[in-house]
Amino acid sequence: MNFNTILEEILIKRSQQKKKTSPLNYKERLFVLTKSMLTYYEGRAEVVHDANTLYIFAPSPQSRDLWVKKLKEEIKNNNNIMIKYHPKFWTDGSYQCCRQTEKLAPGCEKYNLFESSIRKALPPAPETKKRRPPPPIPLEEDNSEEIVVAMYDFQATEGHDLRLERGQEYLILEKNDVHWWRARDKYGNEGYIPSNYVTGKKSNNLDQYEWYCRNMNRSKAEQLLRSEDKEGGFMVRDSSQPGLYTVSLYTKFGGEGSSGFRHYHIKETTTSPKKYYLAEKHAFGSIPEIIEYHKHNAAGLVTRLRYPVSVKGKNAPTTAGFSYEKWEINPSELTFMRELGSGLFGVVRLGKWRAQYKVAIKAIREGAMCEEDFIEEAKVMMKLTHPKLVQLYGVCTQQKPIYIVTEFMERGCLLNFLRQRQGHFSRDVLLSMCQDVCEGMEYLERNSFIHRDLAARNCLVSEAGVVKVSDFGMARYVLDDQYTSSSGAKFPVKWCPPEVFNYSRFSSKSDVWSFGVLMWEVFTEGRMPFEKYTNYEVVTMVTRGHRLYQPKLASNYVYEVMLRCWQEKPEGRPSFEDLLRTIDELVECEETFGR
């Protein structure tokens, strides 16, 4: 090999995102081009990739042209050169140009690699024939300005953060991380903001309006409207029918025997241009115009839309960590308050971070878990953020015991929540709980993350009654006999399928089995599955085909979903994507016919 240096310069390398949850960032590296290879250095270590896609940015157009020219000269005699390339970046698990999901997928657009380096420019030809124009140069990025509107207030916690004020506009500068974007406010201040706190400024984007609640089913809408208890309280939410919207309205004067709730579908005209209406005589060009009109005129509704009811401004969503690239938390910033309970890992306490943000703090009992393995995994787990997952904010690893800092959920674990309120749940509320959990699990499945210990005890309930999945992935680090089989594998026996009993094979499909048991827990309002049997007896019974009985509160359709989850072979069970679609349909039936 020839190691004589042709070019050497500090360039900017984009991270390769080998995992879906890997961070997207840009770092300076020393690049060296020789006759044999292109390498870069991380500190003293030399990095050479055999087969991968690497995005490199030069500090100036002149530098870029020089590198491209030299690279073309060195590879012009190579026999193994691809004739197609991807004109757009690999982002969020696919190429943005052709949507292929394999990182090493062949290119989608032809490119004459050597046209500019080995051919001299020809003189202009006479205008005798109409010539085809040259193909456009592929654009690496969309350079148009992106303006967003803040849906929630955000207080900057680190020097590199930017404060958000609800309703204000911000210019996006960088999207190097899926959860934290760099932005500029109207005063010229710049910093990082949580991406889930803002929405695009577009006339047809409903997220910017206070009255819009994206992920809100009928049951939760009624709970929220009832809690506000204001005449004319309303919200606009996604309908159970995809692509449509529903106005949910509360009135105290609905007549004797009335529930006080009305749900109106926003209808569309068949004319062009399309218009929207609640009352046919009053059609408008957009949904915001409808809402503005009915704020002042009932026009066929039971009452005017007087008071927008929303979770915006009250329950801001969680963020992936407290700040950009912050996962290690200084324990001196934590205030410990009352004990919330104790689990496999140790005591859990209510606390505050920097005396203002309520958090749950788990003090890990020494010897309770494999700490070193968990610390590495925690960095990945922090990147998993979803409205139906309990957010991991960070860890304290520089002392003993280790602390795990998570989102605080006011109503505690789902199991206790069910048991303490037995006899007070309607079927649609119980089904809504299962829907919440399924949404969180579908997100984990989509990101190739296995829970391993899904059960009602490992789900938590917010003040608004939202159920969120907690402790995902934690079972791998448990050092407790309750979770250990004779072969040394760790699993909660009464929630596990045969392949886990027999071979310790965990997968999303073993999580699906556990979800079926969780549904059974929900519809029995917190009973213990197989309560009269030992773990050994449960293994024998399940292996022989025995399944949990149908709960009294579960309809035949709901129990059928449970039985699908308990198919003996993993391939016979539905995915969480399929389950969510089924449960959404059941919720729709409950909304349509269950009243």
XYZ file of C-alpha atoms in Angstrom:
595
model
C 0.000 0.000 0.000
C 1.097 3.570 -0.686
C 0.828 5.758 2.413
C 2.180 8.981 0.889
C -0.091 11.821 1.957
C -1.940 13.616 -0.852
C -4.218 15.821 1.271
C -4.558 16.407 4.985
C -7.095 18.752 6.598
C -9.547 19.085 9.491
C -13.031 18.460 8.087
C -16.454 18.039 9.691
C -17.885 14.501 9.959
C -21.543 13.708 10.495
C -22.302 10.833 12.898
C -23.282 7.612 11.117
C -26.365 6.760 13.254
C -25.851 3.019 13.132
C -28.797 2.660 15.533
C -32.163 4.421 15.215
C -31.647 5.924 18.653
C -28.079 7.093 17.995
C -27.629 10.873 18.220
C -27.154 12.976 15.101
C -24.180 15.301 15.533
C -21.276 16.895 13.670
C -17.651 16.784 14.881
C -14.300 17.995 13.593
C -11.870 15.218 12.620
C -8.453 15.126 10.943
C -8.871 13.530 7.478
C -5.915 12.125 5.528
C -6.020 11.067 1.846
C -3.295 8.738 0.548
C -2.916 6.724 -2.654
C -4.528 3.753 -0.881
C -7.242 5.064 1.423
C -9.157 7.909 3.040
C -8.979 7.829 6.841
C -9.801 10.084 9.743
C -8.522 10.301 13.295
C -10.356 10.437 16.623
C -7.612 11.578 18.936
C -4.736 9.151 18.297
C -6.954 6.375 16.949
C -7.088 5.938 13.194
C -10.549 5.091 11.802
C -10.977 3.170 8.566
C -14.431 2.029 7.368
C -14.610 -0.887 4.951
C -18.195 -0.317 3.785
C -20.360 2.500 5.048
C -21.830 5.856 4.118
C -19.880 8.781 5.523
C -20.998 12.408 5.203
C -18.066 14.857 5.248
C -18.295 18.656 5.091
C -15.452 20.929 4.008
C -14.854 24.291 5.736
C -15.077 26.220 2.430
C -16.149 25.746 -1.219
C -12.479 25.925 -2.294
C -11.547 23.133 0.123
C -14.479 21.016 -1.071
C -13.511 21.395 -4.728
C -9.902 20.414 -3.985
C -10.890 17.262 -2.075
C -13.379 16.193 -4.754
C -10.811 16.772 -7.508
C -8.092 14.763 -5.739
C -10.473 11.928 -4.861
C -11.639 11.646 -8.465
C -8.049 11.536 -9.707
C -7.137 8.718 -7.319
C -10.130 6.459 -8.084
C -10.435 6.989 -11.841
C -8.825 3.580 -12.554
C -10.868 1.672 -9.951
C -13.045 -1.120 -11.295
C -15.508 -1.193 -8.380
C -17.259 2.169 -8.518
C -20.989 2.687 -8.023
C -22.739 4.474 -10.891
C -25.656 5.635 -8.744
C -25.792 7.669 -5.549
C -28.329 9.026 -3.036
C -28.794 12.783 -3.616
C -30.310 13.299 -0.164
C -29.250 12.374 3.349
C -29.875 9.234 5.385
C -32.108 10.511 8.233
C -34.478 8.848 10.716
C -33.874 5.343 9.381
C -34.202 5.948 5.634
C -32.807 7.849 2.657
C -34.835 11.039 2.183
C -34.614 10.798 -1.616
C -36.005 7.289 -2.214
C -37.124 6.187 1.283
C -35.018 3.001 1.174
C -34.496 1.724 4.719
C -31.268 -0.257 4.192
C -28.181 1.845 4.965
C -26.146 0.125 2.220
C -28.980 0.196 -0.350
C -27.835 1.025 -3.918
C -28.201 4.610 -5.071
C -31.317 5.905 -6.785
C -29.864 8.503 -9.187
C -27.128 8.196 -11.827
C -24.036 10.390 -11.634
C -21.202 10.784 -14.174
C -18.404 10.710 -11.640
C -15.545 11.730 -13.921
C -17.235 14.205 -16.218
C -15.688 17.309 -14.670
C -12.213 15.936 -13.980
C -11.157 14.131 -17.168
C -12.966 16.056 -19.893
C -12.133 19.506 -21.146
C -14.938 21.932 -21.753
C -16.143 21.861 -25.370
C -16.755 25.037 -27.366
C -20.398 26.020 -27.661
C -22.202 24.161 -30.483
C -24.218 26.017 -33.089
C -27.858 26.406 -32.181
C -29.037 23.991 -34.855
C -30.934 21.634 -32.571
C -32.772 22.106 -29.359
C -30.569 20.497 -26.714
C -31.802 18.867 -23.540
C -30.914 20.980 -20.494
C -28.419 19.451 -18.041
C -29.880 17.696 -14.977
C -30.260 19.884 -11.891
C -27.555 19.702 -9.276
C -28.884 17.649 -6.326
C -29.597 19.796 -3.317
C -28.043 18.535 -0.079
C -30.485 20.389 2.116
C -33.550 22.571 1.916
C -32.160 26.038 2.569
C -35.521 27.724 3.061
C -36.083 29.228 6.479
C -38.179 27.204 8.890
C -40.318 29.171 11.318
C -41.931 27.368 14.255
C -44.399 28.394 16.950
C -43.927 27.426 20.614
C -46.806 25.352 21.966
C -45.428 25.384 25.524
C -43.234 27.545 27.733
C -39.698 26.242 28.252
C -37.256 27.624 30.803
C -33.596 27.382 29.803
C -31.707 25.185 32.273
C -28.210 25.345 30.756
C -26.216 28.132 29.150
C -26.691 26.674 25.670
C -30.508 26.480 25.972
C -32.998 29.008 24.585
C -36.098 30.038 26.525
C -39.444 29.407 24.799
C -42.560 31.489 25.299
C -45.833 29.928 24.261
C -47.256 31.452 21.077
C -43.988 33.115 20.019
C -42.190 32.379 16.743
C -38.643 31.039 16.372
C -36.255 30.450 13.479
C -34.744 26.936 13.318
C -30.987 27.006 12.677
C -29.957 23.354 13.079
C -31.588 19.944 13.492
C -28.511 17.943 14.456
C -30.442 16.048 17.138
C -33.967 14.710 16.687
C -34.992 15.870 20.184
C -33.096 19.183 20.521
C -32.973 21.833 17.791
C -30.910 24.982 17.674
C -33.106 28.056 17.237
C -33.099 31.874 17.305
C -35.754 34.116 18.891
C -36.941 37.529 17.666
C -34.311 39.266 19.807
C -31.426 37.382 18.174
C -30.787 35.012 21.099
C -29.754 31.507 20.044
C -29.774 28.142 21.793
C -31.213 24.643 21.981
C -34.948 23.990 22.334
C -36.908 20.726 22.778
C -38.304 19.830 19.347
C -41.587 18.507 20.788
C -42.383 21.956 22.273
C -42.762 23.644 18.870
C -44.791 23.154 15.715
C -44.459 24.427 12.155
C -46.015 27.771 11.356
C -48.450 26.792 8.612
C -52.027 27.910 8.096
C -53.268 24.308 8.063
C -51.268 23.178 11.103
C -53.732 22.847 13.991
C -51.028 22.155 16.595
C -50.444 25.887 17.002
C -53.970 26.411 18.348
C -54.787 26.126 22.035
C -58.034 24.233 21.433
C -56.464 21.373 19.423
C -55.645 18.085 21.197
C -53.946 15.659 18.807
C -53.903 12.383 20.769
C -57.178 12.535 22.659
C -59.918 9.908 22.469
C -63.530 10.474 23.470
C -63.183 9.085 26.981
C -60.202 11.282 27.876
C -61.816 14.317 26.245
C -64.863 13.933 28.471
C -62.695 13.497 31.578
C -60.836 16.712 30.769
C -64.002 18.692 29.971
C -65.677 17.430 33.144
C -62.680 18.395 35.283
C -62.844 21.983 33.948
C -66.657 22.024 34.433
C -67.169 25.209 32.410
C -70.190 25.932 30.243
C -69.153 25.870 26.591
C -65.842 24.154 27.318
C -64.599 22.628 24.061
C -61.700 21.075 22.196
C -60.946 19.876 18.666
C -59.443 16.396 18.538
C -58.555 13.757 15.976
C -61.623 11.721 15.113
C -61.626 7.948 15.456
C -62.012 8.041 11.661
C -58.557 8.825 10.179
C -58.178 12.242 8.581
C -61.276 13.705 10.244
C -61.738 15.930 13.294
C -64.286 16.100 16.107
C -65.394 19.041 18.263
C -66.112 17.864 21.828
C -68.343 20.297 23.735
C -69.492 20.458 27.359
C -72.738 22.020 28.584
C -74.372 22.136 31.997
C -77.795 22.648 30.453
C -78.175 19.673 28.160
C -81.578 18.661 29.471
C -82.709 16.083 31.999
C -80.761 12.829 31.810
C -78.198 14.348 29.474
C -74.527 13.516 29.994
C -73.552 17.126 29.292
C -71.291 16.183 26.358
C -71.759 16.620 22.628
C -69.372 15.379 19.949
C -69.695 16.987 16.506
C -67.810 15.708 13.445
C -66.313 18.466 11.301
C -67.648 17.702 7.834
C -66.213 18.565 4.429
C -68.022 19.738 1.312
C -67.618 17.929 -2.005
C -67.204 21.210 -3.880
C -63.938 22.755 -5.006
C -62.341 24.470 -3.215
C -63.156 22.253 -0.244
C -64.908 23.826 2.739
C -65.567 22.693 6.304
C -68.634 22.986 8.504
C -70.404 21.916 11.699
C -73.716 23.410 10.614
C -74.264 23.014 6.857
C -75.369 26.602 6.280
C -72.128 27.937 7.759
C -69.173 26.515 5.790
C -65.650 27.980 5.871
C -62.338 27.507 4.114
C -60.470 26.267 7.202
C -61.078 24.649 10.589
C -59.808 27.685 12.565
C -62.437 29.811 10.772
C -65.170 27.374 11.859
C -64.033 27.573 15.476
C -63.866 31.370 15.405
C -67.404 31.592 13.988
C -68.911 29.205 16.560
C -67.229 31.071 19.411
C -69.788 33.787 18.724
C -72.695 31.800 17.252
C -74.154 28.474 18.441
C -75.778 27.987 14.985
C -77.066 24.459 15.574
C -74.723 23.499 18.445
C -76.029 22.968 21.977
C -74.076 26.084 23.081
C -71.379 28.446 21.802
C -67.705 27.392 21.891
C -66.929 29.561 24.889
C -63.867 28.142 26.607
C -60.992 26.176 24.976
C -59.948 23.210 27.125
C -56.526 21.752 26.488
C -53.502 20.173 28.135
C -51.276 22.755 26.443
C -49.778 25.150 28.931
C -50.764 22.837 31.796
C -49.047 19.533 31.133
C -46.085 20.241 28.901
C -44.584 17.076 27.397
C -41.405 15.576 28.792
C -38.054 16.268 27.153
C -35.267 13.832 26.274
C -33.101 14.802 29.240
C -33.193 18.206 30.881
C -31.028 19.753 28.171
C -29.127 18.999 24.967
C -26.635 16.115 25.508
C -27.178 16.209 29.273
C -27.604 12.750 30.795
C -25.301 12.855 33.858
C -27.046 14.739 36.671
C -25.192 16.342 39.575
C -26.701 14.843 42.783
C -26.289 18.200 44.534
C -29.027 19.520 42.200
C -31.532 17.008 43.603
C -33.832 17.629 46.559
C -35.170 14.442 48.168
C -38.742 14.483 49.445
C -41.226 11.802 50.529
C -40.868 8.110 49.760
C -43.080 6.902 46.942
C -42.401 3.195 47.333
C -39.746 0.556 46.868
C -39.107 -1.903 44.091
C -36.623 -4.432 42.855
C -33.841 -1.879 42.650
C -34.402 0.058 45.858
C -36.330 2.986 47.295
C -38.131 5.485 45.027
C -38.608 9.041 46.287
C -40.359 12.137 45.078
C -37.801 14.836 44.472
C -37.042 18.069 42.703
C -34.309 18.944 40.251
C -32.868 22.398 40.849
C -35.737 22.990 43.297
C -38.317 23.429 40.533
C -38.922 20.294 38.417
C -40.721 17.401 40.134
C -38.988 14.073 39.464
C -38.951 10.500 40.746
C -35.545 9.420 42.082
C -34.633 5.732 42.295
C -31.730 4.981 44.605
C -30.228 1.730 43.329
C -29.528 -0.670 46.171
C -25.955 -2.016 46.003
C -25.925 -5.447 44.414
C -29.435 -5.002 42.966
C -28.373 -4.550 39.348
C -25.487 -4.799 36.879
C -24.544 -1.137 37.107
C -21.868 -0.810 34.433
C -24.039 -2.371 31.722
C -27.007 -0.244 32.711
C -25.119 3.054 32.598
C -24.254 2.523 28.925
C -27.807 1.462 28.089
C -29.227 4.487 29.942
C -27.725 6.806 27.334
C -29.765 5.005 24.659
C -32.914 4.821 26.808
C -32.864 8.611 27.289
C -33.299 9.004 23.526
C -36.566 7.045 23.689
C -39.217 9.688 24.165
C -42.958 9.298 23.601
C -46.122 10.665 25.272
C -46.931 7.166 26.554
C -43.474 6.342 27.968
C -42.218 7.489 31.383
C -39.258 9.685 30.457
C -35.776 8.891 31.760
C -34.163 12.281 32.448
C -30.715 11.141 33.514
C -28.569 9.269 36.009
C -26.157 10.072 38.837
C -23.258 7.636 38.475
C -20.351 9.389 40.171
C -21.232 8.133 43.653
C -22.898 5.244 45.490
C -25.736 4.545 45.391
C -26.463 5.294 41.733
C -29.594 7.400 41.191
C -31.976 7.086 38.245
C -33.999 10.271 37.661
C -37.308 9.919 35.796
C -40.552 11.737 35.111
C -42.822 11.902 38.183
C -46.317 10.416 37.734
C -48.783 11.783 40.291
C -51.171 8.823 40.556
C -48.547 6.130 40.972
C -48.436 2.651 39.490
C -51.339 1.353 37.398
C -51.775 -1.768 39.524
C -52.476 0.187 42.726
C -54.553 2.721 40.792
C -56.835 -0.101 39.592
C -57.109 -1.812 42.971
C -57.859 1.369 44.914
C -60.731 2.315 42.586
C -62.355 -1.055 41.945
C -65.946 -0.785 40.777
C -65.562 2.815 39.560
C -64.218 2.212 36.055
C -66.318 2.088 32.898
C -65.353 -0.277 30.108
C -64.317 2.545 27.813
C -61.928 3.949 30.446
C -60.324 0.516 30.922
C -59.968 0.123 27.162
C -58.430 3.608 26.981
C -55.786 2.510 29.506
C -54.865 -0.453 27.283
C -54.737 1.897 24.297
C -52.242 4.145 26.116
C -49.950 1.218 26.928
C -50.199 -0.168 23.396
C -49.169 3.210 21.928
C -46.054 3.252 24.101
C -45.201 -0.347 23.224
C -45.729 0.243 19.501
C -43.121 3.018 19.741
C -40.652 0.670 21.494
C -41.313 -2.030 18.892
C -40.748 0.478 16.072
C -37.391 1.380 17.625
C -36.374 -2.287 18.124
C -36.445 -2.000 21.918
C -37.728 -4.896 24.075
C -39.355 -4.186 27.445
C -39.008 -7.711 28.994
C -41.135 -6.901 32.048
C -44.405 -5.373 30.844
C -47.048 -5.541 33.597
C -49.483 -3.211 35.382
C -46.941 -2.734 38.190
C -44.519 -1.255 35.632
C -46.939 1.293 34.209
C -47.645 4.643 35.876
C -50.632 6.998 35.813
C -50.421 10.776 35.403
C -52.585 13.371 37.111
C -54.659 13.596 33.900
C -55.234 9.832 33.926
C -52.783 9.024 31.114
C -51.105 5.626 31.498
C -47.412 5.440 30.587
C -45.015 2.512 30.264
C -42.131 2.544 32.737
C -38.951 0.545 33.467
C -38.539 -0.576 29.846
C -35.433 -2.708 29.392
C -34.611 -2.701 33.104
C -35.295 -6.413 33.715
C -31.965 -7.319 32.084
C -30.092 -5.766 34.982
C -32.057 -7.299 37.878
C -30.171 -9.495 40.327
C -33.166 -10.954 42.185
C -34.259 -14.566 42.660
C -37.894 -13.675 41.947
C -36.870 -12.972 38.356
C -34.409 -15.838 37.950
C -35.164 -19.304 36.602
C -33.128 -22.414 37.346
C -31.141 -21.751 34.167
C -30.213 -18.285 35.401
C -32.534 -16.391 33.038
C -34.506 -13.479 34.457
C -38.237 -13.150 33.843
C -41.542 -12.538 35.684
C -43.074 -16.003 35.203
C -46.797 -15.212 35.220
C -46.403 -12.638 32.444
C -44.140 -14.692 30.162
C -44.740 -16.930 27.107
C -43.445 -20.496 26.562
C -40.350 -19.474 24.579
C -39.169 -17.468 27.580
C -39.846 -20.361 29.997
C -38.044 -22.849 27.815
C -35.342 -20.943 25.959
C -35.121 -17.443 27.502
C -35.961 -15.958 24.079
C -37.148 -12.385 24.515
C -38.566 -10.398 21.610
C -41.287 -7.888 20.813
C -43.602 -10.899 20.482
C -42.840 -11.948 24.083
C -43.764 -8.370 25.046
C -47.034 -8.906 23.151
C -47.830 -11.923 25.364
C -47.141 -9.790 28.452
C -49.407 -7.066 27.058
C -52.234 -9.594 26.873
C -51.725 -10.345 30.571
C -51.649 -6.608 31.317
C -55.000 -6.218 29.521
C -56.336 -9.000 31.757
C -55.031 -7.126 34.843
C -56.766 -3.947 33.667
C -60.135 -5.589 33.005
C -60.056 -7.451 36.343
C -59.207 -4.116 38.034
C -55.895 -5.325 39.393
C -56.223 -9.034 40.159
C -53.116 -11.232 40.220
C -52.943 -13.528 37.167
C -52.950 -17.226 38.122
C -53.293 -16.055 41.728
C -53.830 -19.551 43.198
C -50.833 -21.143 41.483
C -47.071 -21.184 41.991
C -44.665 -20.158 39.248
C -43.819 -23.816 38.580
C -47.513 -24.701 38.221
C -48.067 -21.744 35.876
C -45.251 -22.928 33.600
C -46.847 -26.388 33.416
C -50.361 -25.027 32.807
C -49.363 -22.538 30.093
C -47.211 -25.141 28.332
C -50.267 -27.422 28.206
C -52.375 -24.676 26.611
C -54.200 -23.255 29.659
C -54.999 -19.520 29.425
C -56.423 -16.896 31.800
C -60.225 -16.706 31.973
C -62.355 -13.937 30.440
C -62.818 -11.039 32.908
C -66.417 -9.934 33.554
C -65.721 -6.388 32.341
C -64.108 -7.569 29.099
C -66.351 -7.931 26.054
C -65.906 -10.907 23.752
C -64.011 -8.650 21.342
C -61.590 -7.497 24.040
C -61.017 -11.067 25.269
C -60.359 -12.139 21.689
C -57.509 -9.583 21.578
C -56.043 -11.145 24.743
C -56.229 -14.647 23.259
C -54.438 -13.465 20.107
C -51.625 -12.213 22.330
C -51.393 -15.660 23.975
C -50.813 -17.714 20.852
C -48.246 -20.412 21.631
C -45.875 -19.595 18.776
C -44.480 -16.034 18.590
C -45.178 -15.770 14.852
C -48.859 -16.395 15.556
C -49.140 -13.293 17.734
C -49.922 -9.829 16.327
C -47.392 -7.012 16.339
C -48.030 -3.963 18.501
C -48.761 -2.067 15.304
C -51.555 -4.548 14.540
C -52.778 -4.509 18.141
C -52.955 -0.728 18.189
C -55.004 -0.722 15.010
C -57.411 -3.276 16.534
C -57.732 -1.414 19.837
C -58.318 1.872 18.015
C -61.189 0.176 16.179
C -62.592 -1.140 19.464
C -62.400 2.358 20.947
C -64.236 3.682 17.908
C -66.978 1.055 18.354
C -67.212 1.950 22.037
C -67.565 5.627 21.136
C -70.176 4.938 18.470
C -72.277 2.217 20.085
C -71.255 2.019 23.736
C -73.299 4.916 25.058
